[in-house]
Amino acid sequence: MPKTTLHLPVIQNWSCHNCGGCCREHLIEVTADEKQRIERQRWSSADGVPSDRPLIVRHGNDAWRLNHQQDGACVFLDDKGLCRIHGKFGEAAKPLACRVYPYAVHPVSSSLTVSLRFSCPSVVQNLGQPVHEQKWLNQLSEEIVSGKRTQLAPPALYGGQQLDWEDLLKFVAVIDASLVHSSTDDVTFAVRLMRVLSWLELVEESRFDTVRGKRLDDYLDLVTRAARKAQPDNDLPVLKPSRMGRLIFRLIVAQLLRHDTAQTVSAGLRARAGLFRTGVKFTLGKGTVPQLPEPPSVVTAFRDGKAPNQQRISFADLERPFEGRTPEIDELMTRYFRVKIQGMHFCGVANFNMSLVDGFRSLALMYPAVLWVARMKSAAAGRETLAIPDVQSALATLDHNFAYSPALGTKSGTDRIRILGRMQQVTRLCGWYSL
Ligand code: SF4
């Protein structure tokens, strides 16, 4: 009998399709207990694991991770793309990180909520069994929280404004509901998103010390109505983001695009200098856009296994309209946002302790970031409009890092979100790159 209530998203499907991407493209941290357990399994070259390297290596000063083979795959991945630990000792013998992925479990008041990582191509494509039918997640979540404190303080609403869980979750529910497409309010995802960003600006100017309970419901009803009235249809004046807004945005995209794998982490000085040059090019935003290879799982899932021929494109090419507001793209982005919001994967402990408002802005920036990277892919393939595989592959690539890349959680990383919010550039970026 599970002790903790688990909230599962009802809009998302997933089953593993054995692409092996997670075993090739992620660094798997293991706890001291897991390290001991794997050592007790007594692996040798007779089992097919590499004999020229340790199976577990240090990760930073006080952590451990599974080592990788020459081609970047986990030392336990076999030639058929299957896990040797799973094959020999069963699923439960694997490190917890492997068993949980692509799920992410977060505390909400006295219960838990589940989000998914869209770095998994099957999540992006919504393939497999409905997540809310996967009752085995209850057992897994018990293991995840075992012995840990789940009743954490709620994230701040913004700055120093703290609410209790009940009132904070009212904001979460209203944001989620505001992003749902409705036939009686037939506007694109870009407009729905921009409306939320606009009423959150009002929230930041309000104090909620006495606005609680029913008064808070009335307040939320008022601001959401005002946002709908201000943006009643798709016919919006879209304002170009400022030069500074676009510069900070490109820096965030560069961080989201960086794909740290075992190979890049152990890359030599030359490779690191290449990463630095790419960062400088993104900062300047002039000349040709550096060509960045797609992760192998993305190439397999969205390019039929063939990396496309790439034309050289310039940063200026990415500023023209690419028609990003199609129903297919809107469906994908709506599902992505709702899974992250319902799974509390955008603020608090799940996203570098950001407040709800800052965390939502960091999530909102994923929309223009994904469309900007999709523009790169479309333009490089000689297309004038966005194709859905370009958007899917951009989302799978960038969500690998969203809320996970340590660079996004540094002070300068979180300051960038705050600065863009203060400059009212997040809304502009969402409108501009959705065209
Ligand atoms: S331990 Fe198994 S499941 Fe985990 S990354 Fe390695 S091969 Fe994949």
GROMACS .gro file of C-alpha atoms and ligand atoms in nm:
model
  443
    1MET     CA    1   0.000   0.000   0.000
    2PRO     CA    2   0.169   0.329  -0.106
    3LYS     CA    3   0.214   0.577   0.179
    4THR     CA    4   0.249   0.885  -0.041
    5THR     CA    5  -0.011   1.012  -0.287
    6LEU     CA    6   0.131   1.030  -0.638
    7HIS     CA    7  -0.007   1.264  -0.906
    8LEU     CA    8   0.050   1.133  -1.258
    9PRO     CA    9  -0.001   1.339  -1.576
   10VAL     CA   10  -0.310   1.229  -1.771
   11ILE     CA   11  -0.202   1.392  -2.098
   12GLN     CA   12   0.116   1.196  -2.157
   13ASN     CA   13   0.206   0.847  -2.277
   14TRP     CA   14   0.538   0.674  -2.244
   15SER     CA   15   0.699   0.333  -2.274
   16CYS     CA   16   1.065   0.254  -2.333
   17HIS     CA   17   1.141   0.179  -2.699
   18ASN     CA   18   1.500   0.068  -2.631
   19CYS     CA   19   1.664   0.348  -2.830
   20GLY     CA   20   1.950   0.336  -2.577
   21GLY     CA   21   1.981   0.717  -2.589
   22CYS     CA   22   1.965   0.751  -2.209
   23CYS     CA   23   2.245   0.493  -2.173
   24ARG     CA   24   2.466   0.680  -2.422
   25GLU     CA   25   2.394   1.046  -2.361
   26HIS     CA   26   2.352   1.085  -1.987
   27LEU     CA   27   2.598   1.079  -1.701
   28ILE     CA   28   2.458   0.833  -1.447
   29GLU     CA   29   2.544   0.929  -1.091
   30VAL     CA   30   2.539   0.645  -0.840
   31THR     CA   31   2.514   0.660  -0.463
   32ALA     CA   32   2.773   0.499  -0.237
   33ASP     CA   33   2.525   0.213  -0.173
   34GLU     CA   34   2.472   0.157  -0.546
   35LYS     CA   35   2.848   0.162  -0.602
   36GLN     CA   36   2.890  -0.110  -0.342
   37ARG     CA   37   2.603  -0.312  -0.486
   38ILE     CA   38   2.753  -0.301  -0.838
   39GLU     CA   39   3.095  -0.394  -0.701
   40ARG     CA   40   2.941  -0.693  -0.523
   41GLN     CA   41   2.796  -0.807  -0.857
   42ARG     CA   42   3.157  -0.896  -0.951
   43TRP     CA   43   3.167  -0.791  -1.314
   44SER     CA   44   3.452  -0.913  -1.537
   45SER     CA   45   3.548  -0.908  -1.904
   46ALA     CA   46   3.380  -1.252  -1.935
   47ASP     CA   47   3.049  -1.063  -1.892
   48GLY     CA   48   3.143  -0.833  -2.182
   49VAL     CA   49   3.215  -0.518  -1.978
   50PRO     CA   50   3.535  -0.332  -2.072
   51SER     CA   51   3.847  -0.450  -1.888
   52ASP     CA   52   4.061  -0.147  -1.969
   53ARG     CA   53   3.885   0.098  -1.737
   54PRO     CA   54   3.707   0.114  -1.400
   55LEU     CA   55   3.331   0.063  -1.418
   56ILE     CA   56   3.264   0.345  -1.173
   57VAL     CA   57   3.458   0.671  -1.161
   58ARG     CA   58   3.458   0.983  -0.948
   59HIS     CA   59   3.215   1.258  -1.045
   60GLY     CA   60   3.335   1.583  -0.889
   61ASN     CA   61   3.484   1.562  -0.543
   62ASP     CA   62   3.222   1.368  -0.355
   63ALA     CA   63   3.011   1.175  -0.606
   64TRP     CA   64   3.042   0.871  -0.832
   65ARG     CA   65   2.916   0.792  -1.181
   66LEU     CA   66   2.908   0.496  -1.418
   67ASN     CA   67   3.199   0.500  -1.659
   68HIS     CA   68   3.156   0.497  -2.038
   69GLN     CA   69   3.293   0.291  -2.324
   70GLN     CA   70   3.511   0.438  -2.596
   71ASP     CA   71   3.203   0.541  -2.801
   72GLY     CA   72   3.036   0.713  -2.505
   73ALA     CA   73   2.793   0.431  -2.415
   74CYS     CA   74   2.759   0.322  -2.052
   75VAL     CA   75   3.003   0.042  -1.962
   76PHE     CA   76   2.703  -0.184  -1.898
   77LEU     CA   77   2.533  -0.132  -2.236
   78ASP     CA   78   2.569  -0.436  -2.462
   79ASP     CA   79   2.590  -0.459  -2.843
   80LYS     CA   80   2.213  -0.505  -2.871
   81GLY     CA   81   2.148  -0.183  -2.678
   82LEU     CA   82   2.043  -0.369  -2.363
   83CYS     CA   83   2.158  -0.322  -2.005
   84ARG     CA   84   2.384  -0.600  -1.874
   85ILE     CA   85   2.288  -0.533  -1.510
   86HIS     CA   86   1.920  -0.569  -1.601
   87GLY     CA   87   1.991  -0.882  -1.807
   88LYS     CA   88   2.192  -1.058  -1.535
   89PHE     CA   89   2.037  -0.939  -1.208
   90GLY     CA   90   1.699  -0.791  -1.304
   91GLU     CA   91   1.556  -0.441  -1.326
   92ALA     CA   92   1.573  -0.369  -0.953
   93ALA     CA   93   1.952  -0.418  -0.951
   94LYS     CA   94   2.012  -0.112  -1.174
   95PRO     CA   95   2.096   0.230  -1.028
   96LEU     CA   96   1.782   0.422  -0.933
   97ALA     CA   97   1.863   0.700  -1.185
   98CYS     CA   98   1.837   0.446  -1.471
   99ARG     CA   99   1.508   0.308  -1.340
  100VAL     CA  100   1.348   0.648  -1.291
  101TYR     CA  101   1.440   0.808  -1.627
  102PRO     CA  102   1.255   0.968  -1.806
  103TYR     CA  103   1.036   1.032  -1.503
  104ALA     CA  104   1.110   1.305  -1.253
  105VAL     CA  105   0.932   1.294  -0.917
  106HIS     CA  106   0.882   1.613  -0.715
  107PRO     CA  107   0.731   1.687  -0.374
  108VAL     CA  108   0.409   1.891  -0.362
  109SER     CA  109   0.278   1.962  -0.015
  110SER     CA  110   0.246   1.616   0.146
  111SER     CA  111   0.224   1.430  -0.188
  112LEU     CA  112   0.441   1.373  -0.495
  113THR     CA  113   0.392   1.471  -0.854
  114VAL     CA  114   0.546   1.323  -1.167
  115SER     CA  115   0.693   1.504  -1.466
  116LEU     CA  116   0.879   1.364  -1.766
  117ARG     CA  117   1.200   1.454  -1.942
  118PHE     CA  118   1.149   1.535  -2.307
  119SER     CA  119   1.510   1.445  -2.382
  120CYS     CA  120   1.362   1.097  -2.439
  121PRO     CA  121   1.235   1.079  -2.801
  122SER     CA  122   0.944   0.852  -2.698
  123VAL     CA  123   0.823   1.121  -2.456
  124VAL     CA  124   0.840   1.387  -2.728
  125GLN     CA  125   0.639   1.164  -2.962
  126ASN     CA  126   0.392   1.063  -2.687
  127LEU     CA  127   0.453   0.695  -2.757
  128GLY     CA  128   0.349   0.408  -2.531
  129GLN     CA  129   0.119   0.344  -2.239
  130PRO     CA  130  -0.072   0.633  -2.075
  131VAL     CA  131   0.142   0.743  -1.780
  132HIS     CA  132  -0.156   0.761  -1.543
  133GLU     CA  133  -0.211   0.386  -1.595
  134GLN     CA  134   0.144   0.297  -1.487
  135LYS     CA  135   0.072   0.197  -1.129
  136TRP     CA  136   0.425   0.060  -1.078
  137LEU     CA  137   0.532   0.425  -1.046
  138ASN     CA  138   0.378   0.425  -0.697
  139GLN     CA  139   0.629   0.163  -0.585
  140LEU     CA  140   0.916   0.345  -0.756
  141SER     CA  141   0.825   0.675  -0.593
  142GLU     CA  142   0.824   0.505  -0.250
  143GLU     CA  143   1.182   0.399  -0.321
  144ILE     CA  144   1.277   0.749  -0.434
  145VAL     CA  145   1.150   0.914  -0.118
  146SER     CA  146   1.241   0.633   0.118
  147GLY     CA  147   1.384   0.790   0.432
  148LYS     CA  148   1.373   1.143   0.285
  149ARG     CA  149   1.164   1.435   0.400
  150THR     CA  150   0.887   1.494   0.142
  151GLN     CA  151   0.701   1.777   0.313
  152LEU     CA  152   0.920   2.061   0.183
  153ALA     CA  153   0.841   2.431   0.211
  154PRO     CA  154   0.672   2.558  -0.108
  155PRO     CA  155   0.876   2.768  -0.351
  156ALA     CA  156   0.835   3.145  -0.319
  157LEU     CA  157   0.569   3.299  -0.544
  158TYR     CA  158   0.821   3.569  -0.639
  159GLY     CA  159   1.107   3.744  -0.458
  160GLY     CA  160   1.023   3.738  -0.087
  161GLN     CA  161   0.651   3.659  -0.130
  162GLN     CA  162   0.581   3.324   0.032
  163LEU     CA  163   0.244   3.144   0.029
  164ASP     CA  164   0.139   2.813   0.177
  165TRP     CA  165   0.113   2.511  -0.053
  166GLU     CA  166  -0.264   2.537  -0.091
  167ASP     CA  167  -0.253   2.892  -0.224
  168LEU     CA  168   0.060   2.841  -0.432
  169LEU     CA  169  -0.103   2.545  -0.606
  170LYS     CA  170  -0.392   2.771  -0.707
  171PHE     CA  171  -0.144   2.966  -0.922
  172VAL     CA  172  -0.009   2.641  -1.066
  173ALA     CA  173  -0.361   2.520  -1.153
  174VAL     CA  174  -0.457   2.850  -1.317
  175ILE     CA  175  -0.135   2.861  -1.524
  176ASP     CA  176  -0.200   2.504  -1.636
  177ALA     CA  177  -0.563   2.575  -1.727
  178SER     CA  178  -0.464   2.895  -1.911
  179LEU     CA  179  -0.247   2.698  -2.153
  180VAL     CA  180  -0.519   2.454  -2.260
  181HIS     CA  181  -0.662   2.509  -2.605
  182SER     CA  182  -1.035   2.574  -2.600
  183SER     CA  183  -1.278   2.584  -2.893
  184THR     CA  184  -1.456   2.883  -2.737
  185ASP     CA  185  -1.128   3.076  -2.704
  186ASP     CA  186  -0.954   2.963  -3.020
  187VAL     CA  187  -0.611   3.125  -2.990
  188THR     CA  188  -0.265   2.985  -3.058
  189PHE     CA  189  -0.030   2.852  -2.792
  190ALA     CA  190   0.186   3.166  -2.832
  191VAL     CA  191  -0.107   3.388  -2.732
  192ARG     CA  192  -0.203   3.164  -2.438
  193LEU     CA  193   0.156   3.171  -2.316
  194MET     CA  194   0.190   3.548  -2.359
  195ARG     CA  195  -0.132   3.601  -2.162
  196VAL     CA  196   0.010   3.404  -1.867
  197LEU     CA  197   0.333   3.603  -1.883
  198SER     CA  198   0.136   3.927  -1.882
  199TRP     CA  199  -0.079   3.843  -1.575
  200LEU     CA  200   0.229   3.716  -1.390
  201GLU     CA  201   0.371   4.068  -1.431
  202LEU     CA  202   0.068   4.194  -1.235
  203VAL     CA  203   0.122   3.921  -0.975
  204GLU     CA  204   0.475   4.049  -0.918
  205GLU     CA  205   0.336   4.393  -0.839
  206SER     CA  206   0.085   4.262  -0.584
  207ARG     CA  207   0.115   4.160  -0.218
  208PHE     CA  208  -0.072   3.852  -0.101
  209ASP     CA  209  -0.036   3.883   0.277
  210THR     CA  210  -0.415   3.920   0.316
  211VAL     CA  211  -0.523   3.788  -0.023
  212ARG     CA  212  -0.573   3.422   0.056
  213GLY     CA  213  -0.835   3.152   0.004
  214LYS     CA  214  -1.151   3.280  -0.170
  215ARG     CA  215  -1.007   3.630  -0.216
  216LEU     CA  216  -0.716   3.470  -0.403
  217ASP     CA  217  -0.959   3.283  -0.632
  218ASP     CA  218  -1.128   3.616  -0.712
  219TYR     CA  219  -0.792   3.781  -0.773
  220LEU     CA  220  -0.682   3.507  -1.015
  221ASP     CA  221  -1.014   3.524  -1.197
  222LEU     CA  222  -0.972   3.901  -1.234
  223VAL     CA  223  -0.615   3.898  -1.369
  224THR     CA  224  -0.674   3.611  -1.611
  225ARG     CA  225  -0.986   3.783  -1.748
  226ALA     CA  226  -0.789   4.108  -1.788
  227ALA     CA  227  -0.514   3.921  -1.977
  228ARG     CA  228  -0.773   3.760  -2.210
  229LYS     CA  229  -0.935   4.098  -2.271
  230ALA     CA  230  -0.600   4.259  -2.351
  231GLN     CA  231  -0.510   3.977  -2.595
  232PRO     CA  232  -0.851   3.859  -2.725
  233ASP     CA  233  -0.735   3.691  -3.047
  234ASN     CA  234  -0.434   3.595  -3.256
  235ASP     CA  235  -0.406   3.939  -3.408
  236LEU     CA  236  -0.141   4.076  -3.176
  237PRO     CA  237   0.113   4.347  -3.234
  238VAL     CA  238   0.433   4.141  -3.202
  239LEU     CA  239   0.721   4.354  -3.075
  240LYS     CA  240   1.079   4.278  -3.173
  241PRO     CA  241   1.295   4.192  -2.870
  242SER     CA  242   1.573   4.442  -2.795
  243ARG     CA  243   1.937   4.375  -2.890
  244MET     CA  244   2.018   4.309  -2.524
  245GLY     CA  245   1.714   4.082  -2.491
  246ARG     CA  246   1.825   3.876  -2.792
  247LEU     CA  247   2.186   3.863  -2.669
  248ILE     CA  248   2.085   3.722  -2.328
  249PHE     CA  249   1.844   3.486  -2.503
  250ARG     CA  250   2.120   3.348  -2.730
  251LEU     CA  251   2.340   3.289  -2.424
  252ILE     CA  252   2.060   3.085  -2.266
  253VAL     CA  253   2.010   2.891  -2.591
  254ALA     CA  254   2.385   2.820  -2.609
  255GLN     CA  255   2.368   2.674  -2.255
  256LEU     CA  256   2.062   2.467  -2.341
  257LEU     CA  257   2.226   2.337  -2.659
  258ARG     CA  258   2.545   2.225  -2.489
  259HIS     CA  259   2.529   1.850  -2.466
  260ASP     CA  260   2.757   1.735  -2.183
  261THR     CA  261   2.822   1.364  -2.218
  262ALA     CA  262   3.104   1.148  -2.083
  263GLN     CA  263   3.292   1.224  -2.405
  264THR     CA  264   3.260   1.604  -2.384
  265VAL     CA  265   3.338   1.605  -2.011
  266SER     CA  266   3.663   1.421  -2.071
  267ALA     CA  267   3.738   1.610  -2.396
  268GLY     CA  268   4.077   1.772  -2.428
  269LEU     CA  269   4.174   2.137  -2.434
  270ARG     CA  270   4.106   2.167  -2.808
  271ALA     CA  271   3.746   2.049  -2.774
  272ARG     CA  272   3.691   2.281  -2.478
  273ALA     CA  273   3.836   2.573  -2.677
  274GLY     CA  274   3.584   2.485  -2.951
  275LEU     CA  275   3.299   2.508  -2.699
  276PHE     CA  276   3.431   2.845  -2.585
  277ARG     CA  277   3.444   2.974  -2.947
  278THR     CA  278   3.086   2.856  -3.000
  279GLY     CA  279   2.980   3.047  -2.687
  280VAL     CA  280   3.148   3.364  -2.814
  281LYS     CA  281   2.975   3.330  -3.155
  282PHE     CA  282   2.636   3.295  -2.988
  283THR     CA  283   2.711   3.602  -2.776
  284LEU     CA  284   2.804   3.816  -3.076
  285GLY     CA  285   2.517   3.679  -3.288
  286LYS     CA  286   2.693   3.780  -3.610
  287GLY     CA  287   2.809   3.584  -3.913
  288THR     CA  288   2.742   3.214  -3.954
  289VAL     CA  289   2.575   3.003  -3.686
  290PRO     CA  290   2.814   2.732  -3.555
  291GLN     CA  291   2.707   2.385  -3.665
  292LEU     CA  292   2.626   2.166  -3.367
  293PRO     CA  293   2.575   1.793  -3.413
  294GLU     CA  294   2.247   1.645  -3.289
  295PRO     CA  295   2.258   1.374  -3.017
  296PRO     CA  296   2.254   1.024  -3.176
  297SER     CA  297   1.915   0.936  -3.020
  298VAL     CA  298   1.767   1.247  -3.182
  299VAL     CA  299   1.916   1.156  -3.523
  300THR     CA  300   1.774   0.804  -3.491
  301ALA     CA  301   1.428   0.913  -3.378
  302PHE     CA  302   1.368   1.217  -3.596
  303ARG     CA  303   1.607   1.187  -3.893
  304ASP     CA  304   1.565   0.819  -3.983
  305GLY     CA  305   1.919   0.767  -3.855
  306LYS     CA  306   2.073   1.002  -4.113
  307ALA     CA  307   2.224   1.332  -4.002
  308PRO     CA  308   2.095   1.585  -4.260
  309ASN     CA  309   2.320   1.777  -4.497
  310GLN     CA  310   2.358   2.118  -4.347
  311GLN     CA  311   2.383   2.444  -4.537
  312ARG     CA  312   2.574   2.726  -4.370
  313ILE     CA  313   2.329   2.979  -4.228
  314SER     CA  314   2.372   3.317  -4.067
  315PHE     CA  315   2.226   3.451  -3.743
  316ALA     CA  316   2.037   3.706  -3.958
  317ASP     CA  317   1.861   3.416  -4.140
  318LEU     CA  318   1.698   3.320  -3.811
  319GLU     CA  319   1.523   3.654  -3.765
  320ARG     CA  320   1.278   3.609  -4.055
  321PRO     CA  321   0.936   3.446  -3.996
  322PHE     CA  322   0.921   3.064  -4.006
  323GLU     CA  323   0.547   3.010  -3.935
  324GLY     CA  324   0.584   2.845  -3.595
  325ARG     CA  325   0.217   2.867  -3.489
  326THR     CA  326   0.087   2.548  -3.651
  327PRO     CA  327  -0.164   2.319  -3.470
  328GLU     CA  328   0.094   2.035  -3.461
  329ILE     CA  329   0.363   2.252  -3.299
  330ASP     CA  330   0.104   2.400  -3.064
  331GLU     CA  331  -0.008   2.052  -2.955
  332LEU     CA  332   0.350   1.948  -2.880
  333MET     CA  333   0.435   2.264  -2.687
  334THR     CA  334   0.106   2.259  -2.494
  335ARG     CA  335   0.173   1.901  -2.382
  336TYR     CA  336   0.534   1.982  -2.293
  337PHE     CA  337   0.438   2.285  -2.083
  338ARG     CA  338   0.148   2.110  -1.908
  339VAL     CA  339   0.361   1.809  -1.813
  340LYS     CA  340   0.629   2.041  -1.668
  341ILE     CA  341   0.370   2.253  -1.484
  342GLN     CA  342   0.161   1.967  -1.344
  343GLY     CA  343   0.485   1.789  -1.247
  344MET     CA  344   0.619   2.106  -1.071
  345HIS     CA  345   0.925   2.074  -1.292
  346PHE     CA  346   0.970   2.450  -1.341
  347CYS     CA  347   1.031   2.601  -0.997
  348GLY     CA  348   1.140   2.516  -0.644
  349VAL     CA  349   1.367   2.218  -0.583
  350ALA     CA  350   1.315   2.091  -0.939
  351ASN     CA  351   1.453   2.407  -1.100
  352PHE     CA  352   1.736   2.553  -0.894
  353ASN     CA  353   1.501   2.683  -0.622
  354MET     CA  354   1.353   2.946  -0.848
  355SER     CA  355   1.033   3.118  -0.742
  356LEU     CA  356   0.713   3.029  -0.928
  357VAL     CA  357   0.729   3.348  -1.139
  358ASP     CA  358   1.099   3.320  -1.231
  359GLY     CA  359   1.067   2.946  -1.283
  360PHE     CA  360   0.773   2.995  -1.515
  361ARG     CA  361   0.971   3.255  -1.712
  362SER     CA  362   1.260   3.009  -1.747
  363LEU     CA  363   1.011   2.750  -1.877
  364ALA     CA  364   0.843   3.007  -2.106
  365LEU     CA  365   1.185   3.075  -2.263
  366MET     CA  366   1.194   2.713  -2.375
  367TYR     CA  367   0.924   2.803  -2.629
  368PRO     CA  368   1.128   3.063  -2.827
  369ALA     CA  369   1.447   2.862  -2.763
  370VAL     CA  370   1.297   2.547  -2.918
  371LEU     CA  371   1.155   2.743  -3.212
  372TRP     CA  372   1.485   2.928  -3.262
  373VAL     CA  373   1.681   2.600  -3.272
  374ALA     CA  374   1.414   2.451  -3.501
  375ARG     CA  375   1.466   2.754  -3.730
  376MET     CA  376   1.837   2.670  -3.735
  377LYS     CA  377   1.759   2.314  -3.842
  378SER     CA  378   1.496   2.417  -4.099
  379ALA     CA  379   1.713   2.690  -4.253
  380ALA     CA  380   2.018   2.459  -4.264
  381ALA     CA  381   1.807   2.204  -4.452
  382GLY     CA  382   1.698   2.474  -4.699
  383ARG     CA  383   1.337   2.494  -4.573
  384GLU     CA  384   1.145   2.821  -4.535
  385THR     CA  385   0.898   2.700  -4.273
  386LEU     CA  386   0.935   2.479  -3.966
  387ALA     CA  387   0.889   2.104  -4.004
  388ILE     CA  388   0.762   1.911  -3.700
  389PRO     CA  389   1.074   1.685  -3.681
  390ASP     CA  390   1.283   2.004  -3.650
  391VAL     CA  391   1.074   2.116  -3.353
  392GLN     CA  392   1.066   1.767  -3.196
  393SER     CA  393   1.442   1.726  -3.228
  394ALA     CA  394   1.504   2.078  -3.092
  395LEU     CA  395   1.284   2.002  -2.790
  396ALA     CA  396   1.454   1.668  -2.724
  397THR     CA  397   1.797   1.835  -2.745
  398LEU     CA  398   1.720   2.136  -2.524
  399ASP     CA  399   1.514   1.958  -2.258
  400HIS     CA  400   1.820   1.744  -2.184
  401ASN     CA  401   1.949   2.054  -2.003
  402PHE     CA  402   1.637   2.241  -1.888
  403ALA     CA  403   1.640   2.245  -1.505
  404TYR     CA  404   1.946   2.013  -1.507
  405SER     CA  405   2.247   2.192  -1.659
  406PRO     CA  406   2.439   2.332  -1.360
  407ALA     CA  407   2.526   2.639  -1.571
  408LEU     CA  408   2.157   2.735  -1.579
  409GLY     CA  409   2.140   2.723  -1.200
  410THR     CA  410   2.439   2.947  -1.127
  411LYS     CA  411   2.377   3.299  -1.001
  412SER     CA  412   2.448   3.444  -1.346
  413GLY     CA  413   2.221   3.180  -1.501
  414THR     CA  414   1.921   3.266  -1.281
  415ASP     CA  415   2.000   3.642  -1.300
  416ARG     CA  416   1.960   3.623  -1.679
  417ILE     CA  417   1.601   3.505  -1.635
  418ARG     CA  418   1.530   3.783  -1.387
  419ILE     CA  419   1.686   4.049  -1.614
  420LEU     CA  420   1.484   3.933  -1.916
  421GLY     CA  421   1.171   3.941  -1.698
  422ARG     CA  422   1.246   4.292  -1.569
  423MET     CA  423   1.311   4.413  -1.925
  424GLN     CA  424   0.978   4.255  -2.034
  425GLN     CA  425   1.168   4.064  -2.298
  426VAL     CA  426   1.035   3.713  -2.226
  427THR     CA  427   0.693   3.798  -2.379
  428ARG     CA  428   0.857   3.964  -2.679
  429LEU     CA  429   1.085   3.665  -2.741
  430CYS     CA  430   0.786   3.428  -2.725
  431GLY     CA  431   0.590   3.637  -2.976
  432TRP     CA  432   0.880   3.712  -3.210
  433TYR     CA  433   1.011   3.359  -3.258
  434SER     CA  434   0.663   3.205  -3.284
  435LEU     CA  435   0.598   3.380  -3.619
  436SF4     S1  436   2.338   0.083  -1.599
  436SF4    FE1  437   2.213  -0.010  -1.761
  436SF4     S2  438   2.029   0.121  -1.774
  436SF4    FE2  439   2.186   0.237  -1.658
  436SF4     S3  440   2.291   0.364  -1.816
  436SF4    FE3  441   2.408   0.170  -1.793
  436SF4     S4  442   2.325   0.036  -1.952
  436SF4    FE4  443   2.177   0.200  -1.925
   0.00000   0.00000   0.00000
